[in-house]
Amino acid sequence: MNLHNFIPKLLIFIIVQVHRTNSEGFYGTCNTPFSCGTVSGFQYPFRRHQDPTQCGYPGFELNCDDPNPPTINIMNITYRILAVNPTNQIMTLVRGDMVNSTCPLDLVNTTIDHNLFDYTSSYTNITFLYGCPVAFNPIGMIGSLACGSDGTGLVILAPGALGPGMCKASVIIPSLDSIGFMDPMKLVQVLQDGFDVRWKVESRPCADCTGSGGQCVYSTSTRLTKCACPETSLLGDSCSKLNKTEVSLSPSSSSSPGINFLP
Ligand SMILES: *[C@@H]1O[C@H](CO)[C@@H](O)[C@H](O)[C@H]1NC(C)=O
Ligand SMILES: *[C@@H]1O[C@H](CO)[C@@H](O)[C@H](O)[C@H]1NC(C)=O
Ligand SMILES: *[C@@H]1O[C@H](CO)[C@@H](O)[C@H](O)[C@H]1NC(C)=O
Ligand SMILES: *[C@@H]1O[C@H](CO)[C@@H](O)[C@H](O)[C@H]1NC(C)=O
Ligand SMILES: *[C@@H]1O[C@H](CO)[C@@H](O)[C@H](O)[C@H]1NC(C)=O
């Protein structure tokens, strides 16, 4: 065979293979692991807002706003993510409206979605009561805080999950059990340092996938974590399984097409 003929054929063959690999399936469509704002180490089930939806599990969409911490929306509250530990599936959250304020400014309760998250340590509920009558003094009252220039005025802190009662609004917030109720300022400091939640998305399917050389994707049709593999558009549970099937279907297909032909 003439070498001048062979080289272009080989190049075309390689280009076709590369093109096939890149255009097929979901493999390579998601960046992982990735950093977002000031925090790095995110991976599936998280995805960035601008990533394709299959890159993350529903409810784990991040807004990355360099140079600020990433934010996530849980039950209509924006939280800042201060840290993430993918191994233990734990992240540290602080309410976005408490970043510059000792009191919640959005008058919504902090209720995490218990389908997706759990508190990691034992916590206790604390209620912030807004717009209470003068000299209002609920049972077990912890103290009161001046809530800044935004007009919310004096806010009363009470233990437990209380409704507004005689006040205009109540906002329930989790705090660590261990803090106790002695010092309102310390309590607030803890709220601003953040609280830990564990995400409950099962880690096994994604670990099996990445362990076999694949990338985790979310399949909206099955509502499950699936595995995207190189060189196939099929989504499976792991790439080794897919690979075996493929090999038995077409034993001649090689993952390194060029090498066999090199002189
Ligand atoms: C979130 O807000 C939207 C629109 O304000 C509302 O329809 C929805 O019920 C809220 N969801 C939760 C979980 O509070
Ligand atoms: C908090 O205050 C800083 C400095 O004043 C400001 O740059 C930032 O935007 C504020 N953050 C929020 C969430 O309000
Ligand atoms: C906190 O309050 C919520 C209701 O807002 C309740 O479901 C939850 O069990 C309470 N948690 C604790 C530790 O008391
Ligand atoms: C918070 O929850 C309490 C008790 O569940 C409720 O009475 C109160 O209205 C809620 N506050 C807001 C702002 O939704
Ligand atoms: C496919 O399977 C073979 C043998 O089981 C293995 O050597 C090869 O690395 C696998 N290829 C991929 C892309 O996983």
Tab-separated table of C-alpha atoms and ligand atoms in Angstrom:
chain	number	residue	atom	x	y	z
A	1	MET	CA	0.000	0.000	0.000
A	2	ASN	CA	1.174	3.482	-0.852
A	3	LEU	CA	1.984	5.516	2.248
A	4	HIS	CA	0.751	8.741	0.602
A	5	ASN	CA	-2.648	7.144	0.256
A	6	PHE	CA	-2.646	5.537	3.649
A	7	ILE	CA	-1.880	8.584	5.843
A	8	PRO	CA	-4.867	10.683	4.670
A	9	LYS	CA	-7.158	7.665	5.055
A	10	LEU	CA	-5.853	7.112	8.560
A	11	LEU	CA	-6.410	10.774	9.420
A	12	ILE	CA	-9.958	10.693	8.113
A	13	PHE	CA	-10.610	7.532	10.083
A	14	ILE	CA	-9.314	9.143	13.293
A	15	ILE	CA	-11.266	12.356	12.695
A	16	VAL	CA	-14.467	10.382	12.095
A	17	GLN	CA	-13.866	8.454	15.318
A	18	VAL	CA	-13.188	11.623	17.317
A	19	HIS	CA	-16.212	13.314	15.841
A	20	ARG	CA	-18.382	10.309	16.662
A	21	THR	CA	-17.138	10.279	20.247
A	22	ASN	CA	-17.870	13.951	20.783
A	23	SER	CA	-21.245	14.169	19.113
A	24	GLU	CA	-22.722	11.048	20.638
A	25	GLY	CA	-24.577	11.046	23.902
A	26	PHE	CA	-24.137	13.142	27.003
A	27	TYR	CA	-20.580	12.268	27.901
A	28	GLY	CA	-18.510	15.433	28.162
A	29	THR	CA	-21.477	17.801	28.283
A	30	CYS	CA	-21.101	18.450	32.029
A	31	ASN	CA	-18.056	19.897	33.752
A	32	THR	CA	-17.246	17.927	36.840
A	33	PRO	CA	-15.913	18.557	39.392
A	34	PHE	CA	-16.347	22.303	39.159
A	35	SER	CA	-16.018	25.404	41.251
A	36	CYS	CA	-18.759	27.954	41.726
A	37	GLY	CA	-18.138	31.422	43.083
A	38	THR	CA	-15.724	31.086	45.976
A	39	VAL	CA	-16.293	27.376	46.601
A	40	SER	CA	-14.693	24.501	44.708
A	41	GLY	CA	-15.263	20.762	44.752
A	42	PHE	CA	-18.838	20.632	43.486
A	43	GLN	CA	-19.899	17.619	41.506
A	44	TYR	CA	-23.107	15.779	40.713
A	45	PRO	CA	-25.873	16.153	42.036
A	46	PHE	CA	-24.972	19.868	41.749
A	47	ARG	CA	-24.939	21.758	38.525
A	48	ARG	CA	-24.465	25.378	37.608
A	49	HIS	CA	-27.477	27.393	36.534
A	50	GLN	CA	-26.074	27.690	33.007
A	51	ASP	CA	-25.280	23.977	32.624
A	52	PRO	CA	-27.654	21.646	30.746
A	53	THR	CA	-30.386	20.361	33.086
A	54	GLN	CA	-29.208	16.739	32.838
A	55	CYS	CA	-25.961	17.724	34.587
A	56	GLY	CA	-27.597	17.862	37.993
A	57	TYR	CA	-30.324	16.424	40.160
A	58	PRO	CA	-33.464	18.605	40.430
A	59	GLY	CA	-33.143	21.026	43.347
A	60	PHE	CA	-29.348	21.282	43.155
A	61	GLU	CA	-28.989	24.221	40.826
A	62	LEU	CA	-26.311	26.719	41.816
A	63	ASN	CA	-25.871	30.351	40.952
A	64	CYS	CA	-22.212	31.157	40.690
A	65	ASP	CA	-21.517	34.815	41.289
A	66	ASP	CA	-17.783	35.368	41.408
A	67	PRO	CA	-16.248	36.522	43.749
A	68	ASN	CA	-19.139	35.732	46.087
A	69	PRO	CA	-20.119	32.387	47.570
A	70	PRO	CA	-22.454	30.267	45.448
A	71	THR	CA	-26.174	30.380	46.158
A	72	ILE	CA	-28.888	27.760	46.068
A	73	ASN	CA	-32.644	28.131	46.351
A	74	ILE	CA	-34.402	25.826	48.790
A	75	MET	CA	-38.134	26.259	49.395
A	76	ASN	CA	-38.036	29.800	48.047
A	77	ILE	CA	-35.176	30.959	50.250
A	78	THR	CA	-31.820	31.850	48.790
A	79	TYR	CA	-28.951	30.386	50.778
A	80	ARG	CA	-25.286	31.023	50.444
A	81	ILE	CA	-23.162	27.893	50.400
A	82	LEU	CA	-20.081	28.512	52.510
A	83	ALA	CA	-18.539	25.065	52.166
A	84	VAL	CA	-19.250	21.719	50.567
A	85	ASN	CA	-18.007	18.225	51.390
A	86	PRO	CA	-19.004	15.820	48.611
A	87	THR	CA	-17.636	12.772	50.446
A	88	ASN	CA	-19.921	13.255	53.421
A	89	GLN	CA	-22.638	14.930	51.317
A	90	ILE	CA	-22.683	17.928	53.630
A	91	MET	CA	-22.861	21.631	52.876
A	92	THR	CA	-22.844	24.672	55.116
A	93	LEU	CA	-25.659	27.114	54.428
A	94	VAL	CA	-26.461	30.596	55.580
A	95	ARG	CA	-29.619	32.440	54.719
A	96	GLY	CA	-28.808	34.983	52.031
A	97	ASP	CA	-30.811	37.677	53.799
A	98	MET	CA	-28.733	37.263	56.966
A	99	VAL	CA	-25.403	37.930	55.334
A	100	ASN	CA	-25.436	41.581	56.329
A	101	SER	CA	-28.167	41.465	58.916
A	102	THR	CA	-28.529	40.042	62.387
A	103	CYS	CA	-32.172	39.307	61.616
A	104	PRO	CA	-33.929	37.583	58.737
A	105	LEU	CA	-35.139	40.265	56.306
A	106	ASP	CA	-37.241	38.002	54.070
A	107	LEU	CA	-40.174	37.107	56.228
A	108	VAL	CA	-40.234	33.407	55.375
A	109	ASN	CA	-39.587	30.424	57.601
A	110	THR	CA	-36.407	28.482	57.056
A	111	THR	CA	-37.885	25.168	56.057
A	112	ILE	CA	-35.511	22.909	54.214
A	113	ASP	CA	-36.913	20.373	51.790
A	114	HIS	CA	-36.726	17.189	53.820
A	115	ASN	CA	-37.096	15.085	50.690
A	116	LEU	CA	-33.650	16.280	49.666
A	117	PHE	CA	-31.916	17.447	52.856
A	118	ASP	CA	-31.490	16.654	56.535
A	119	TYR	CA	-29.924	18.652	59.336
A	120	THR	CA	-26.664	17.016	60.329
A	121	SER	CA	-26.665	17.768	64.025
A	122	SER	CA	-29.378	18.137	66.560
A	123	TYR	CA	-30.934	21.489	66.173
A	124	THR	CA	-33.544	23.526	67.872
A	125	ASN	CA	-36.086	25.972	66.497
A	126	ILE	CA	-35.861	29.651	67.254
A	127	THR	CA	-38.598	32.094	66.372
A	128	PHE	CA	-38.008	35.705	65.397
A	129	LEU	CA	-41.134	37.736	66.118
A	130	TYR	CA	-41.642	40.935	64.131
A	131	GLY	CA	-43.882	43.870	64.883
A	132	CYS	CA	-44.889	42.835	68.359
A	133	PRO	CA	-46.879	45.041	70.766
A	134	VAL	CA	-44.831	47.157	73.146
A	135	ALA	CA	-43.619	45.223	76.189
A	136	PHE	CA	-44.606	41.920	74.576
A	137	ASN	CA	-42.899	39.163	76.530
A	138	PRO	CA	-43.480	35.601	75.256
A	139	ILE	CA	-42.801	32.619	77.485
A	140	GLY	CA	-39.108	31.799	77.603
A	141	MET	CA	-38.194	34.935	75.667
A	142	ILE	CA	-34.508	34.841	74.783
A	143	GLY	CA	-34.058	38.512	74.150
A	144	SER	CA	-34.580	41.132	71.526
A	145	LEU	CA	-32.493	42.464	68.679
A	146	ALA	CA	-32.464	45.734	66.819
A	147	CYS	CA	-32.930	44.715	63.235
A	148	GLY	CA	-31.259	47.579	61.493
A	149	SER	CA	-32.217	50.394	59.252
A	150	ASP	CA	-34.737	48.551	57.108
A	151	GLY	CA	-37.658	49.453	59.369
A	152	THR	CA	-38.289	46.042	60.889
A	153	GLY	CA	-37.329	47.529	64.248
A	154	LEU	CA	-37.078	45.514	67.404
A	155	VAL	CA	-37.401	41.750	66.935
A	156	ILE	CA	-38.113	39.372	69.760
A	157	LEU	CA	-36.438	35.964	69.933
A	158	ALA	CA	-38.239	33.045	71.478
A	159	PRO	CA	-37.441	29.340	71.670
A	160	GLY	CA	-39.406	26.846	69.583
A	161	ALA	CA	-41.560	27.191	66.497
A	162	LEU	CA	-44.161	29.854	67.181
A	163	GLY	CA	-46.828	31.457	65.053
A	164	PRO	CA	-47.020	35.257	64.969
A	165	GLY	CA	-49.694	35.430	67.676
A	166	MET	CA	-50.005	39.078	68.692
A	167	CYS	CA	-47.081	40.065	66.471
A	168	LYS	CA	-47.158	40.776	62.745
A	169	ALA	CA	-44.927	37.937	61.559
A	170	SER	CA	-42.881	35.065	62.825
A	171	VAL	CA	-39.851	33.537	61.174
A	172	ILE	CA	-38.609	30.168	62.351
A	173	ILE	CA	-34.936	29.417	62.063
A	174	PRO	CA	-32.832	26.380	63.002
A	175	SER	CA	-30.000	26.750	65.457
A	176	LEU	CA	-27.665	24.294	67.083
A	177	ASP	CA	-29.023	22.699	70.224
A	178	SER	CA	-25.701	23.207	71.955
A	179	ILE	CA	-25.825	27.011	71.853
A	180	GLY	CA	-28.453	27.324	74.525
A	181	PHE	CA	-30.544	30.431	74.862
A	182	MET	CA	-28.331	32.572	77.040
A	183	ASP	CA	-26.893	35.052	74.609
A	184	PRO	CA	-28.930	36.325	71.627
A	185	MET	CA	-25.844	37.759	69.957
A	186	LYS	CA	-24.071	34.403	70.110
A	187	LEU	CA	-27.172	32.775	68.699
A	188	VAL	CA	-27.202	35.152	65.784
A	189	GLN	CA	-23.497	34.663	65.221
A	190	VAL	CA	-24.140	30.954	64.770
A	191	LEU	CA	-26.873	31.671	62.263
A	192	GLN	CA	-24.443	33.801	60.304
A	193	ASP	CA	-21.698	31.177	60.493
A	194	GLY	CA	-24.116	28.788	58.853
A	195	PHE	CA	-25.679	25.418	59.574
A	196	ASP	CA	-24.888	22.060	58.026
A	197	VAL	CA	-27.268	19.993	55.967
A	198	ARG	CA	-26.709	16.615	54.373
A	199	TRP	CA	-28.150	15.985	50.959
A	200	LYS	CA	-29.979	12.703	50.662
A	201	VAL	CA	-29.488	11.922	46.976
A	202	GLU	CA	-28.165	8.385	46.931
A	203	SER	CA	-24.429	8.444	46.236
A	204	ARG	CA	-24.006	4.845	45.075
A	205	PRO	CA	-25.304	5.157	41.489
A	206	CYS	CA	-22.999	8.101	40.776
A	207	ALA	CA	-20.008	6.452	42.472
A	208	ASP	CA	-20.515	3.299	40.384
A	209	CYS	CA	-20.669	5.457	37.293
A	210	THR	CA	-17.580	7.590	37.882
A	211	GLY	CA	-15.687	4.516	39.108
A	212	SER	CA	-16.194	2.966	35.684
A	213	GLY	CA	-15.016	6.066	33.842
A	214	GLY	CA	-18.418	7.628	33.236
A	215	GLN	CA	-20.093	10.911	34.130
A	216	CYS	CA	-23.278	11.125	36.164
A	217	VAL	CA	-26.345	12.618	34.532
A	218	TYR	CA	-29.959	12.909	35.559
A	219	SER	CA	-32.482	11.167	33.380
A	220	THR	CA	-35.763	13.057	33.430
A	221	SER	CA	-37.632	10.128	31.893
A	222	THR	CA	-36.625	7.641	34.609
A	223	ARG	CA	-36.062	10.275	37.346
A	224	LEU	CA	-32.855	8.483	38.227
A	225	THR	CA	-29.148	9.135	38.198
A	226	LYS	CA	-27.705	7.518	35.091
A	227	CYS	CA	-24.265	7.094	33.624
A	228	ALA	CA	-23.003	8.778	30.458
A	229	CYS	CA	-20.090	6.973	28.885
A	230	PRO	CA	-17.617	7.749	26.153
A	231	GLU	CA	-18.345	6.276	22.736
A	232	THR	CA	-21.991	5.552	23.273
A	233	SER	CA	-25.182	7.535	23.473
A	234	LEU	CA	-26.823	4.947	25.704
A	235	LEU	CA	-27.295	5.806	29.347
A	236	GLY	CA	-26.575	2.936	31.694
A	237	ASP	CA	-25.794	2.289	35.328
A	238	SER	CA	-22.064	2.132	34.714
A	239	CYS	CA	-19.721	2.218	31.789
A	240	SER	CA	-18.261	-1.215	32.342
A	241	LYS	CA	-21.674	-2.803	31.777
A	242	LEU	CA	-22.294	-0.758	28.663
A	243	ASN	CA	-18.800	-1.539	27.459
A	244	LYS	CA	-19.342	-5.281	27.781
A	245	THR	CA	-22.557	-5.109	25.825
A	246	GLU	CA	-20.936	-3.047	23.123
A	247	VAL	CA	-17.937	-5.305	22.843
A	248	SER	CA	-20.092	-8.374	22.391
A	249	LEU	CA	-22.199	-6.627	19.760
A	250	SER	CA	-19.272	-5.360	17.729
A	251	PRO	CA	-16.053	-7.077	18.751
A	252	SER	CA	-13.959	-5.216	16.194
A	253	SER	CA	-14.720	-1.745	17.566
A	254	SER	CA	-11.629	-0.544	19.362
A	255	SER	CA	-11.326	2.313	21.845
A	256	SER	CA	-7.963	3.333	20.329
A	257	PRO	CA	-8.502	3.245	16.559
A	258	GLY	CA	-5.216	4.837	15.539
A	259	ILE	CA	-2.807	2.543	17.292
A	260	ASN	CA	-3.604	-0.629	15.324
A	261	PHE	CA	-2.737	1.104	12.084
A	262	LEU	CA	0.488	2.801	13.037
A	263	PRO	CA	3.567	1.310	11.417
B	1	LIG	C1	-42.389	29.508	46.019
B	1	LIG	O1	-42.869	30.712	45.465
B	1	LIG	C2	-43.817	30.522	44.443
B	1	LIG	C3	-44.160	31.859	43.839
B	1	LIG	O2	-44.057	32.893	44.790
B	1	LIG	C4	-45.044	29.793	45.027
B	1	LIG	O3	-45.995	29.587	44.021
B	1	LIG	C5	-44.601	28.464	45.610
B	1	LIG	O4	-45.683	27.811	46.234
B	1	LIG	C6	-43.487	28.656	46.616
B	1	LIG	N1	-42.952	27.358	47.043
B	1	LIG	C7	-42.730	27.038	48.312
B	1	LIG	C8	-42.180	25.692	48.550
B	1	LIG	O5	-42.932	27.819	49.231
B	2	LIG	C1	-23.481	42.882	52.105
B	2	LIG	O1	-22.731	44.060	52.274
B	2	LIG	C2	-21.656	44.172	51.363
B	2	LIG	C3	-20.814	45.391	51.752
B	2	LIG	O2	-21.635	46.434	52.176
B	2	LIG	C4	-22.247	44.284	49.950
B	2	LIG	O3	-21.207	44.411	49.007
B	2	LIG	C5	-23.050	43.035	49.645
B	2	LIG	O4	-23.680	43.150	48.392
B	2	LIG	C6	-24.096	42.797	50.710
B	2	LIG	N1	-24.658	41.470	50.489
B	2	LIG	C7	-25.963	41.246	50.511
B	2	LIG	C8	-26.387	39.857	50.239
B	2	LIG	O5	-26.784	42.113	50.752
B	3	LIG	C1	-38.974	22.829	64.185
B	3	LIG	O1	-40.198	23.317	63.699
B	3	LIG	C2	-40.761	22.586	62.646
B	3	LIG	C3	-42.049	23.284	62.239
B	3	LIG	O2	-41.785	24.549	61.767
B	3	LIG	C4	-41.024	21.164	63.090
B	3	LIG	O3	-41.501	20.411	61.987
B	3	LIG	C5	-39.734	20.542	63.598
B	3	LIG	O4	-39.994	19.248	64.094
B	3	LIG	C6	-39.119	21.399	64.674
B	3	LIG	N1	-37.823	20.856	65.039
B	3	LIG	C7	-37.426	20.699	66.300
B	3	LIG	C8	-36.067	20.127	66.492
B	3	LIG	O5	-38.136	21.001	67.242
B	4	LIG	C1	-43.750	30.309	60.154
B	4	LIG	O1	-44.341	29.163	60.700
B	4	LIG	C2	-45.284	29.440	61.732
B	4	LIG	C3	-45.715	28.132	62.345
B	4	LIG	O2	-45.671	27.087	61.436
B	4	LIG	C4	-46.445	30.234	61.139
B	4	LIG	O3	-47.426	30.501	62.100
B	4	LIG	C5	-45.894	31.547	60.575
B	4	LIG	O4	-46.902	32.277	59.975
B	4	LIG	C6	-44.811	31.231	59.556
B	4	LIG	N1	-44.183	32.478	59.140
B	4	LIG	C7	-44.044	32.811	57.871
B	4	LIG	C8	-43.399	34.127	57.604
B	4	LIG	O5	-44.418	32.085	56.962
B	5	LIG	C1	-13.960	-2.006	28.019
B	5	LIG	O1	-13.767	-3.273	28.601
B	5	LIG	C2	-12.448	-3.781	28.462
B	5	LIG	C3	-12.401	-5.210	28.970
B	5	LIG	O2	-13.412	-5.435	29.928
B	5	LIG	C4	-11.502	-2.851	29.226
B	5	LIG	O3	-10.173	-3.310	29.106
B	5	LIG	C5	-11.603	-1.456	28.633
B	5	LIG	O4	-10.803	-0.558	29.382
B	5	LIG	C6	-13.045	-0.979	28.674
B	5	LIG	N1	-13.139	0.288	27.961
B	5	LIG	C7	-13.775	1.347	28.472
B	5	LIG	C8	-13.804	2.548	27.613
B	5	LIG	O5	-14.323	1.314	29.573
